[in-house]
Amino acid sequence: MGFTHLNEHGEANMVDVTEKAVTERIARASGRVYMKPETLAMIRDNGHKKGDVLQVARIAGIQGAKKCSDLIPLCHPLMLTKVQVDFTFNEAQSCIDIETLAKLAGQTGVEMEALTAASVAALTIFDMCKAVDPAMCISDIKVLEKLGGKSGHYQAQ
């Protein structure tokens, strides 16, 4: 199977999904933001003077998923029916784990929307905390699971 975003001449091409069946599509993605233990504690204890870092990051992640086609040139604009952004404090590794879910009934998958939600949530955490911890590291952005469509079920190992 070749790259679907290239036409027969090797030029950039938006995939035509007109003939594809409308099915339920779900994707889950994840990411991490590593930081100093003090920064993690500040976020956990809601002690940042800018406010609740994770609530702002959650809204930003949802908004990012909704704007995915504005950011990534060949993505289709999608009518998402659900976007969820969840956070877990990982004290052992001094990071915040991000998990996202994107869902719709449509003709194309939602992996890019789930990945964008995770990325934008991570970037928002970084933006809100960069003054107190400029050495934070965003890492491990990946698809965890994809359901629906012709290619079926994918689950990361």
PDB file of N, CA and C in Angstrom, residues 15-23 25 76 106-108 149-150:
ATOM      1  N   VAL A  15      -7.391  12.877  -0.090  1.00  0.00           N
ATOM      2  CA  VAL A  15      -8.038  11.598  -0.398  1.00  0.00           C
ATOM      3  C   VAL A  15      -9.537  11.815  -0.595  1.00  0.00           C
ATOM      4  N   ASP A  16     -10.088  11.215  -1.642  1.00  0.00           N
ATOM      5  CA  ASP A  16     -11.522  11.284  -1.915  1.00  0.00           C
ATOM      6  C   ASP A  16     -12.220  10.195  -1.113  1.00  0.00           C
ATOM      7  N   VAL A  17     -13.036  10.589  -0.146  1.00  0.00           N
ATOM      8  CA  VAL A  17     -13.740   9.617   0.694  1.00  0.00           C
ATOM      9  C   VAL A  17     -15.221   9.519   0.333  1.00  0.00           C
ATOM     10  N   THR A  18     -15.603  10.094  -0.800  1.00  0.00           N
ATOM     11  CA  THR A  18     -17.008  10.140  -1.202  1.00  0.00           C
ATOM     12  C   THR A  18     -17.680   8.780  -1.171  1.00  0.00           C
ATOM     13  N   GLU A  19     -17.016   7.760  -1.676  1.00  0.00           N
ATOM     14  CA  GLU A  19     -17.618   6.429  -1.801  1.00  0.00           C
ATOM     15  C   GLU A  19     -17.472   5.569  -0.544  1.00  0.00           C
ATOM     16  N   LYS A  20     -16.741   6.061   0.455  1.00  0.00           N
ATOM     17  CA  LYS A  20     -16.553   5.270   1.674  1.00  0.00           C
ATOM     18  C   LYS A  20     -17.830   5.265   2.504  1.00  0.00           C
ATOM     19  N   ALA A  21     -18.072   4.158   3.164  1.00  0.00           N
ATOM     20  CA  ALA A  21     -19.257   4.029   4.016  1.00  0.00           C
ATOM     21  C   ALA A  21     -19.093   4.858   5.287  1.00  0.00           C
ATOM     22  N   VAL A  22     -20.206   5.370   5.767  1.00  0.00           N
ATOM     23  CA  VAL A  22     -20.221   6.054   7.060  1.00  0.00           C
ATOM     24  C   VAL A  22     -20.243   4.979   8.141  1.00  0.00           C
ATOM     25  N   THR A  23     -19.215   4.970   8.975  1.00  0.00           N
ATOM     26  CA  THR A  23     -19.144   4.025  10.084  1.00  0.00           C
ATOM     27  C   THR A  23     -18.698   4.778  11.336  1.00  0.00           C
ATOM     28  N   ARG A  25     -16.220   5.732  13.983  1.00  0.00           N
ATOM     29  CA  ARG A  25     -14.755   5.787  14.021  1.00  0.00           C
ATOM     30  C   ARG A  25     -14.340   6.326  15.387  1.00  0.00           C
ATOM     31  N   HIS A  76      -9.365  16.086   6.352  1.00  0.00           N
ATOM     32  CA  HIS A  76     -10.743  16.466   6.075  1.00  0.00           C
ATOM     33  C   HIS A  76     -11.330  17.175   7.295  1.00  0.00           C
ATOM     34  N   GLY A 106     -18.553   8.681  10.473  1.00  0.00           N
ATOM     35  CA  GLY A 106     -18.092   9.367   9.273  1.00  0.00           C
ATOM     36  C   GLY A 106     -17.406   8.443   8.294  1.00  0.00           C
ATOM     37  N   GLN A 107     -16.798   9.067   7.283  1.00  0.00           N
ATOM     38  CA  GLN A 107     -16.183   8.342   6.181  1.00  0.00           C
ATOM     39  C   GLN A 107     -14.667   8.262   6.281  1.00  0.00           C
ATOM     40  N   THR A 108     -14.095   8.869   7.294  1.00  0.00           N
ATOM     41  CA  THR A 108     -12.644   8.828   7.466  1.00  0.00           C
ATOM     42  C   THR A 108     -12.308   8.805   8.952  1.00  0.00           C
ATOM     43  N   GLY A 149     -13.835   1.661  10.190  1.00  0.00           N
ATOM     44  CA  GLY A 149     -13.297   1.814   8.847  1.00  0.00           C
ATOM     45  C   GLY A 149     -12.818   0.508   8.259  1.00  0.00           C
ATOM     46  N   LYS A 150     -12.341   0.602   7.034  1.00  0.00           N
ATOM     47  CA  LYS A 150     -11.931  -0.566   6.265  1.00  0.00           C
ATOM     48  C   LYS A 150     -10.735  -1.293   6.876  1.00  0.00           C
TER      49      LYS A 150
END
